[in-house]
mmCIF file of C-alpha atoms in Angstrom:
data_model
loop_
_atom_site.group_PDB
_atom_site.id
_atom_site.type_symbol
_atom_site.label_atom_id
_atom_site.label_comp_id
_atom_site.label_asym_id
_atom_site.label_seq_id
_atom_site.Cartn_x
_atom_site.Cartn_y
_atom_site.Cartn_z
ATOM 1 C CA UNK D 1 0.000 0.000 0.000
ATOM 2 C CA UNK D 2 1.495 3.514 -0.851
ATOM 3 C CA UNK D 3 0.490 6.339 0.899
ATOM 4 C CA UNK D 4 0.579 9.684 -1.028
ATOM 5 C CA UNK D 5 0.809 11.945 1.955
ATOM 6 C CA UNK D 6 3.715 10.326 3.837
ATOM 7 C CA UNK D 7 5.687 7.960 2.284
ATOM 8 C CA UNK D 8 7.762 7.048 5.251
ATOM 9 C CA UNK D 9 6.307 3.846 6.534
ATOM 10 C CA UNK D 10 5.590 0.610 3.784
ATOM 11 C CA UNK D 11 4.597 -2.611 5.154
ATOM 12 C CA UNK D 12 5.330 -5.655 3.715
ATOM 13 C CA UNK D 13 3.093 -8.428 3.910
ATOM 14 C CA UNK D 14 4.643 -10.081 7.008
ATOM 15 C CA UNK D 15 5.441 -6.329 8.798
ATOM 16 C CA UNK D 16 0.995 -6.626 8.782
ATOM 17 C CA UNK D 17 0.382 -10.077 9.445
ATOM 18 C CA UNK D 18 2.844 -8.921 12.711
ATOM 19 C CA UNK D 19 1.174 -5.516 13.527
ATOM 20 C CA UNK D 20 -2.375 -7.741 13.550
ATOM 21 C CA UNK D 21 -0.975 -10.507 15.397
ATOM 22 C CA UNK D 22 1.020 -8.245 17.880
ATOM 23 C CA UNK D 23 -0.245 -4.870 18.202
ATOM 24 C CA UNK D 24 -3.694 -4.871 17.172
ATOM 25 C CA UNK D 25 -5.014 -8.849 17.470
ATOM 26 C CA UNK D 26 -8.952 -7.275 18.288
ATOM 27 C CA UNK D 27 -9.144 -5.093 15.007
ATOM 28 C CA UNK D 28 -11.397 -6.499 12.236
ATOM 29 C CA UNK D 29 -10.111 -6.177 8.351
ATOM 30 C CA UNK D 30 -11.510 -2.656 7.941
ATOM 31 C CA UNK D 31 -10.079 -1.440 11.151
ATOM 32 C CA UNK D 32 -6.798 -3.250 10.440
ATOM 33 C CA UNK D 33 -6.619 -0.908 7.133
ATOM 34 C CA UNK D 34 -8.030 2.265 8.900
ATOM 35 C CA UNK D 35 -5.067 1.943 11.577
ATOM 36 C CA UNK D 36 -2.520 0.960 8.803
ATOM 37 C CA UNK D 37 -3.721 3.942 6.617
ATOM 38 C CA UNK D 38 -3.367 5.993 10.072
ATOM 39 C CA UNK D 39 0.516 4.809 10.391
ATOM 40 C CA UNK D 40 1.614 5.448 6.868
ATOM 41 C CA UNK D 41 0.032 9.081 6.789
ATOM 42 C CA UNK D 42 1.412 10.182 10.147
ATOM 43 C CA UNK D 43 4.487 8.502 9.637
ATOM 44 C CA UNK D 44 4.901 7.011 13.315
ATOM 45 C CA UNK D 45 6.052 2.771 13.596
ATOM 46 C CA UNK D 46 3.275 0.448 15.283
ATOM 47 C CA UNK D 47 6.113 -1.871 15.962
ATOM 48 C CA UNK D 48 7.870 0.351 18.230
ATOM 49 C CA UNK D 49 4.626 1.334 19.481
ATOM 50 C CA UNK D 50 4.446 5.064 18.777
ATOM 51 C CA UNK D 51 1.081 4.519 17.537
ATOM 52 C CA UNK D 52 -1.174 1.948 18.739
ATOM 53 C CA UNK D 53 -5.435 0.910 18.631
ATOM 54 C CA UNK D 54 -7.486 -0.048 21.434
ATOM 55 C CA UNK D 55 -10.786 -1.256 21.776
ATOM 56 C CA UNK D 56 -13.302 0.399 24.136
ATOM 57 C CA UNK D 57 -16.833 -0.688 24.043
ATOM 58 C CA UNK D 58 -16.102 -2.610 21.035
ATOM 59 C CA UNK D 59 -15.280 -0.037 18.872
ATOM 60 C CA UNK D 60 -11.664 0.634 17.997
ATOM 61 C CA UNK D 61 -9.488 3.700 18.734
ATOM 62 C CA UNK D 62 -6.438 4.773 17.313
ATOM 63 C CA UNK D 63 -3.979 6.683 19.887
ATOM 64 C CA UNK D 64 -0.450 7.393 20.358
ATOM 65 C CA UNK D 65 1.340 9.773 22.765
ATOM 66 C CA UNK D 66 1.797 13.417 22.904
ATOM 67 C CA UNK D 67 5.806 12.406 21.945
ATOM 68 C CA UNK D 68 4.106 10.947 18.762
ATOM 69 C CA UNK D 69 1.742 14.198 18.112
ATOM 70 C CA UNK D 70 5.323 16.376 18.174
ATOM 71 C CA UNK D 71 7.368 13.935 16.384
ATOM 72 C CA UNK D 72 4.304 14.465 13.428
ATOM 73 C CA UNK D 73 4.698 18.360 13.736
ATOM 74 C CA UNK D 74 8.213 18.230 13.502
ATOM 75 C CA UNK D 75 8.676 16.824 11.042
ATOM 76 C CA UNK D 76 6.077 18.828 8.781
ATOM 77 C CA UNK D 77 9.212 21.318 8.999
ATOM 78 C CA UNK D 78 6.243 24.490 9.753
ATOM 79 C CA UNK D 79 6.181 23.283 13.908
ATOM 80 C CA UNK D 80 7.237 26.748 15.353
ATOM 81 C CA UNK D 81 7.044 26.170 18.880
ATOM 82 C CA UNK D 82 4.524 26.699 21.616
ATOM 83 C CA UNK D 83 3.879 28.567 24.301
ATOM 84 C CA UNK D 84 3.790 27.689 28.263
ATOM 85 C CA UNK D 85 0.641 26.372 29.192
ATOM 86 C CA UNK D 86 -1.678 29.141 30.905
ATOM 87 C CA UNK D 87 -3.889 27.719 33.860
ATOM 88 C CA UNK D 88 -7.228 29.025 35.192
ATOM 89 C CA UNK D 89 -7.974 28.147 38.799
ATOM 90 C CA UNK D 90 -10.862 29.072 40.892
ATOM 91 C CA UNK D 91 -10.960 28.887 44.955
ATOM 92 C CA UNK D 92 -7.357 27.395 44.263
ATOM 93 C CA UNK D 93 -8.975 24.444 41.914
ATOM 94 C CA UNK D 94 -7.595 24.044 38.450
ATOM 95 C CA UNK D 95 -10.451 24.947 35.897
ATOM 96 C CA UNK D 96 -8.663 24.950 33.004
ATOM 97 C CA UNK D 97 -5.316 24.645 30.517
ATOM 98 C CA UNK D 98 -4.697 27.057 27.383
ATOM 99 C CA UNK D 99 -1.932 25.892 25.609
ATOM 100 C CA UNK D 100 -1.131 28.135 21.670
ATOM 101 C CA UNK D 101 0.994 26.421 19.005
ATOM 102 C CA UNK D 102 2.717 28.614 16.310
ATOM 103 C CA UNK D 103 3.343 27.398 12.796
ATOM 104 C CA UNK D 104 5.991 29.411 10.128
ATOM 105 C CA UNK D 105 4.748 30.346 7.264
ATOM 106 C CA UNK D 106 7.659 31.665 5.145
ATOM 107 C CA UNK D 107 10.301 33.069 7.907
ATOM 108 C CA UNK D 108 7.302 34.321 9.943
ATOM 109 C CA UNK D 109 6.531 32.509 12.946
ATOM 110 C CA UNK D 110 2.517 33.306 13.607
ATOM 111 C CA UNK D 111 -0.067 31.630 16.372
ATOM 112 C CA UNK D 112 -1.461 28.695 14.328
ATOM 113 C CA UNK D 113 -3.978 27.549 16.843
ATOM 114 C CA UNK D 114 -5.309 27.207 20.756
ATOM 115 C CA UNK D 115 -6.320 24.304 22.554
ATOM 116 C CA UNK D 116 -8.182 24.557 25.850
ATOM 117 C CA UNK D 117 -8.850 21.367 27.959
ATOM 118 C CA UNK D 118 -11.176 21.735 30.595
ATOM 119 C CA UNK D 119 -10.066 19.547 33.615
ATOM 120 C CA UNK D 120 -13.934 18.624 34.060
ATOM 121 C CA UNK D 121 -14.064 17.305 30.870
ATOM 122 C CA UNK D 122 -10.995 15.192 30.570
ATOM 123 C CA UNK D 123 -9.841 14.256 34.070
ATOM 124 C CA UNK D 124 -9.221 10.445 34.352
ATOM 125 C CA UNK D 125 -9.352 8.276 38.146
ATOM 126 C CA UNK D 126 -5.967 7.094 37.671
ATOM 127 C CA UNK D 127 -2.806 7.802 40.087
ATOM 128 C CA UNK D 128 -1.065 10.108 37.777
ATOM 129 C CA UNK D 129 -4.044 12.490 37.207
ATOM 130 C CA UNK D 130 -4.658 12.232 40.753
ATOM 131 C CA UNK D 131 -1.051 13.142 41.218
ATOM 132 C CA UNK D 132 -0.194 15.837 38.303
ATOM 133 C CA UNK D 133 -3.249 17.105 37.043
ATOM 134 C CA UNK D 134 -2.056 20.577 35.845
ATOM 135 C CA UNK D 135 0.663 17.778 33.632
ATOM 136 C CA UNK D 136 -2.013 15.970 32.285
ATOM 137 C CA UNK D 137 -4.291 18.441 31.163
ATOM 138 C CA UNK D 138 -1.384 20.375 29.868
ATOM 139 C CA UNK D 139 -0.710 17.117 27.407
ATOM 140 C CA UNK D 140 -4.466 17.286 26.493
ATOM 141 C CA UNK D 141 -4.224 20.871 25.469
ATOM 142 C CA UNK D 142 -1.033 20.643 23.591
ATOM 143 C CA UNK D 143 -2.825 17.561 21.466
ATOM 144 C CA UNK D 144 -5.966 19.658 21.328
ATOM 145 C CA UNK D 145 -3.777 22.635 19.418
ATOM 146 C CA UNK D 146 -1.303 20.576 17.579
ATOM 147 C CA UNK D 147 -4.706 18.416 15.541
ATOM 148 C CA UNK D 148 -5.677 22.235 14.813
ATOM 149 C CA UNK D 149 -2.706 23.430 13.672
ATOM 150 C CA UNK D 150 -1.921 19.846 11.727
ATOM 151 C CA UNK D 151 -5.014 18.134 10.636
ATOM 152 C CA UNK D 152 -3.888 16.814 7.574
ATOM 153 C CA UNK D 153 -1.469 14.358 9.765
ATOM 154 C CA UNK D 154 -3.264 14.493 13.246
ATOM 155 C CA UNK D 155 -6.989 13.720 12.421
ATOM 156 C CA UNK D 156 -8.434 11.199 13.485
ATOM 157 C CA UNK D 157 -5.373 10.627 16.204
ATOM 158 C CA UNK D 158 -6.301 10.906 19.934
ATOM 159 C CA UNK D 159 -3.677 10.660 23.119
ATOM 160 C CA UNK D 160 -4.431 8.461 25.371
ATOM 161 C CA UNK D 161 -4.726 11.392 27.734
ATOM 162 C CA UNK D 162 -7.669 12.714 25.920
ATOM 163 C CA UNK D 163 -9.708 9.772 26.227
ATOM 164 C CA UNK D 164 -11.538 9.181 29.712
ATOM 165 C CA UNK D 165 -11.268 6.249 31.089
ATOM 166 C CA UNK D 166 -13.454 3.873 30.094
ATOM 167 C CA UNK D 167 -13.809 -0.351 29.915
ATOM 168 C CA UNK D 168 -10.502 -0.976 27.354
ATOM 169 C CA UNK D 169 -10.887 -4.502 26.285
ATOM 170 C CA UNK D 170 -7.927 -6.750 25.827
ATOM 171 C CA UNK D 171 -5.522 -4.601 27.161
ATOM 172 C CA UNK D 172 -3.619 -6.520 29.516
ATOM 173 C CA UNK D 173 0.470 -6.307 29.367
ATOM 174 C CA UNK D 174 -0.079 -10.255 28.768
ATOM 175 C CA UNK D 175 -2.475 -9.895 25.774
ATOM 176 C CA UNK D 176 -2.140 -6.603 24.075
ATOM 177 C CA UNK D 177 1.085 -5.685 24.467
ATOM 178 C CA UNK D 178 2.326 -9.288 24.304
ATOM 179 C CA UNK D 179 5.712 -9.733 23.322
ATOM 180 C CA UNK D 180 6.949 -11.790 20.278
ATOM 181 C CA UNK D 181 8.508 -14.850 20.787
ATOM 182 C CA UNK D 182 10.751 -17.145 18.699
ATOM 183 C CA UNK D 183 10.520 -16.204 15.114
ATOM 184 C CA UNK D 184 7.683 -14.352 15.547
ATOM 185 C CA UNK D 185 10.705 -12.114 18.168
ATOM 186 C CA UNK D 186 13.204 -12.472 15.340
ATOM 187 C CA UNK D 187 10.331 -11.029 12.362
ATOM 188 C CA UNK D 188 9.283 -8.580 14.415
ATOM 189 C CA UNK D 189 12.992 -7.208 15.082
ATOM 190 C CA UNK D 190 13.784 -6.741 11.605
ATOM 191 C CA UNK D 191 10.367 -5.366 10.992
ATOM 192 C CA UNK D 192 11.294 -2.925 13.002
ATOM 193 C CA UNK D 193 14.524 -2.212 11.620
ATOM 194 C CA UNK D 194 13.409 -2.280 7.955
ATOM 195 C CA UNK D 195 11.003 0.184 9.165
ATOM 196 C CA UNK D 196 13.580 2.401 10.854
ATOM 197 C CA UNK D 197 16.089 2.686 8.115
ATOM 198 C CA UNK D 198 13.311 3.740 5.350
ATOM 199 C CA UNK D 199 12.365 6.612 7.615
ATOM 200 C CA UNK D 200 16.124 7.599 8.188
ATOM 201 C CA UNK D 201 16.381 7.281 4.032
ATOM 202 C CA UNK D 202 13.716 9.390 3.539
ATOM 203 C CA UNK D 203 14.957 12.131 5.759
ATOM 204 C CA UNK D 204 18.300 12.055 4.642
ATOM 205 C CA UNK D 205 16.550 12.519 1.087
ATOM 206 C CA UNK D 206 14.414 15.401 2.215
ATOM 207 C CA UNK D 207 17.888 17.377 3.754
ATOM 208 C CA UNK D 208 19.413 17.075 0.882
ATOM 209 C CA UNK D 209 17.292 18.166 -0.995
ATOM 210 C CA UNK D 210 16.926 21.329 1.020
ATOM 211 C CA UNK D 211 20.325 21.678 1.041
ATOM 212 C CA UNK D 212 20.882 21.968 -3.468
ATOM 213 C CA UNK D 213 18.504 24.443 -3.427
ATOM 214 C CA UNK D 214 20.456 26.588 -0.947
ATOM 215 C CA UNK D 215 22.222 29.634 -2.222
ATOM 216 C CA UNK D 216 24.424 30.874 0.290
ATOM 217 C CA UNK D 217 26.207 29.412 3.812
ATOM 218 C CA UNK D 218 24.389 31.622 5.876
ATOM 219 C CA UNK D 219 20.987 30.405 4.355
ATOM 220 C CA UNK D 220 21.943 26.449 5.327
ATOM 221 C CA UNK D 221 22.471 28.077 8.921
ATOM 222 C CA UNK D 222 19.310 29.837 8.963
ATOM 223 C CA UNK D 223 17.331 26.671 7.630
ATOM 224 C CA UNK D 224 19.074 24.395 10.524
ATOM 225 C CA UNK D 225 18.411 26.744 13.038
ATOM 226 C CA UNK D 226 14.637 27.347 12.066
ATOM 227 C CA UNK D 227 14.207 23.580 11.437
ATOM 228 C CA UNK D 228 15.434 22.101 14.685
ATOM 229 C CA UNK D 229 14.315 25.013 17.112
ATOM 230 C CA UNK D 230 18.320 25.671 18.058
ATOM 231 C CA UNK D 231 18.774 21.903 18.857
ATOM 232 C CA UNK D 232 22.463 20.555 18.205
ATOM 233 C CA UNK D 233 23.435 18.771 14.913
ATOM 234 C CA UNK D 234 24.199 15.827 17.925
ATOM 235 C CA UNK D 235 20.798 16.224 18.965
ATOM 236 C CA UNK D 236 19.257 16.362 15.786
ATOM 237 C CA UNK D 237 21.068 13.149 14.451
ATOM 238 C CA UNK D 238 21.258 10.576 17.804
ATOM 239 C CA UNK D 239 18.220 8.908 16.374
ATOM 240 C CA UNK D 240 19.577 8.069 13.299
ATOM 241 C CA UNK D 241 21.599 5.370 12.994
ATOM 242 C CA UNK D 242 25.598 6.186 13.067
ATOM 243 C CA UNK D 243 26.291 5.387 9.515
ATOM 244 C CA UNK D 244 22.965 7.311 8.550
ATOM 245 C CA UNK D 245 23.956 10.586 11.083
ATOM 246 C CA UNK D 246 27.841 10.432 9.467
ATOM 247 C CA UNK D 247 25.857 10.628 5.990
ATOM 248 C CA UNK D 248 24.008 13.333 7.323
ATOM 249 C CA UNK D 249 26.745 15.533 8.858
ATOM 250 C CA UNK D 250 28.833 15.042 5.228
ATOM 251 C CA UNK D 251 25.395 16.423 3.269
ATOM 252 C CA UNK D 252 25.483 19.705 5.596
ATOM 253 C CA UNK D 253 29.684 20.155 4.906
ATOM 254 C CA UNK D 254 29.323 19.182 1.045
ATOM 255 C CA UNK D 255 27.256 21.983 0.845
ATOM 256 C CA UNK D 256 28.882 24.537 2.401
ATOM 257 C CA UNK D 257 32.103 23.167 0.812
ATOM 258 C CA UNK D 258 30.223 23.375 -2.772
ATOM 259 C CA UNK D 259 28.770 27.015 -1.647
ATOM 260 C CA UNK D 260 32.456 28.094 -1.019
ATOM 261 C CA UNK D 261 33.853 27.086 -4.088
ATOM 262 C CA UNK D 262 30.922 29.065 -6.289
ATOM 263 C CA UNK D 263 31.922 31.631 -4.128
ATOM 264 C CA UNK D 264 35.907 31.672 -4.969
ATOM 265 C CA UNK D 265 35.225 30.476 -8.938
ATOM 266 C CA UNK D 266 32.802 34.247 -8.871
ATOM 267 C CA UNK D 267 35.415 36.194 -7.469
ATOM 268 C CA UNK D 268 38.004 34.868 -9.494
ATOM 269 C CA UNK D 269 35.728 35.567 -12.350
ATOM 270 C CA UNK D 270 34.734 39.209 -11.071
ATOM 271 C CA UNK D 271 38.998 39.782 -11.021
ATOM 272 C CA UNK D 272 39.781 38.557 -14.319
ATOM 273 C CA UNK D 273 37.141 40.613 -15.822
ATOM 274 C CA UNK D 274 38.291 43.620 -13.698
ATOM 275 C CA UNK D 275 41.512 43.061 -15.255
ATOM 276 C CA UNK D 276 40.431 42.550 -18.692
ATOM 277 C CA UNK D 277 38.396 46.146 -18.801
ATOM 278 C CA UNK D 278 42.007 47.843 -17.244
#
């Protein structure tokens, strides 16, 4: 199946006869296509878990986790940040989270959207909303405004968080979340890795592309530093794999190197023609 949108993620045959076995062994054939279709266009790896379907009630829902919602946003290459979530509290009881994501469009950085997640509405009886509620409903608010600002990749895509508790059926670290054994272990490993190093291809493929079109040194700074929010090239490149990241780091220099040398052949140029009119 190719996916138009995001081409990131293609399962073979035995990467989806895993994913139904493994990750989602309740989903019929339609929902098994619906949460496939889901991966593929949001780009995130059911094998590794970053995006996952539960049935409640009998009906299935797709969710991942707020990481998975930023990883999406990222990598649209518009993600411009966000602001610090803004609580309302009343007789010292939290009311409510505001949380405003920004989006670039061009070189200016503008509010995209606001998500507001009333804690009446969304609080869960488990220990960690018992515990960090302002957390929690923080997460829910930053999903809320990230499927605004992104709904081409994000609908359709709940947290967990935003979901209230409810009967989940077959759940249970020993059925759901079962882990592979045997071949099934050995499938499922390379799966995963197959999966991996067609998403690291791809992204090498989009920088470098980027990168021809640049014009000047400065401009491949700028791009980086707009891209990755002031992250480190380490930081940007740990999750590749070493060979990948080393691939990587010798795009940025050729670059630079290939700016430099336009540079020196125009000057040269600009001299000898200098010359010539004397």
């Amino acid at each position: 199946m190719k996916n138009e949108t995001n081409e990131l993620i293609q399962f073979k045959e035995e990467q989806i006869e895993l994913i139904k076995k493994q990750i989602a062994p309740n989903a019929n054939n339609n929902e098994l296509k619906l949460f496939l279709y889901q991966a593929q266009r949001t780009g995130l790896d059911p094998l590794t878990r970053q995006i996952y379907c539960i049935h409640r009630g009998g009906k299935m829902t797709i969710q991942t986790s707020i990481d998975g919602f930023r990883v999406i946003a990222e990598r649209s290459g518009e993600y411009a940040g966000q602001d610090e979530p803004i609580y309302t509290e009343e007789n010292n009881k939290l009311i409510s989270c505001k949380i405003t994501v920004y989006k670039f469009r061009g070189d200016v950085r503008y509010p995209a959207s606001v998500g507001v997640a009333y804690l009446s509405e969304y609080a869960q009886t488990t220990p960690i909303w018992n515990k960090m509620p302002r957390v929690m409903l923080a997460k829910v608010a930053e999903a809320l405004a990230l499927r605004k600002a992104f709904p081409q990749d994000l609908s359709g895509l709940y947290t967990g968080d935003e979901i209230a508790d409810a009967p989940v059926k077959d759940v249970s670290p020993n059925n759901f979340f079962k882990e592979p054994e045997g071949q099934m272990k050995n499938l499922s490993n390379i799966a995963g890795e197959e999966l991996k190093a067609g998403a690291e291809e791809q992204r090498l493929n989009k920088l470098k592309e980027a990168l021809s079109k640049m014009q000047s040194a400065q401009e491949i700074q700028d791009y980086l530093a707009k891209k990755y929010q002031g992250k480190t090239r380490l930081e940007i490149l740990q999750s590749m794999s070493e060979a990948n990241a080393e691939k990587a780091m010798a795009f940025i220099a050729d670059a630079n190197n290939d700016l430099w040398m336009d540079q020196e052949e125009n000057e040269n140029e600009i001299a000898v023609e200098g010359e010539t009119n004397e």
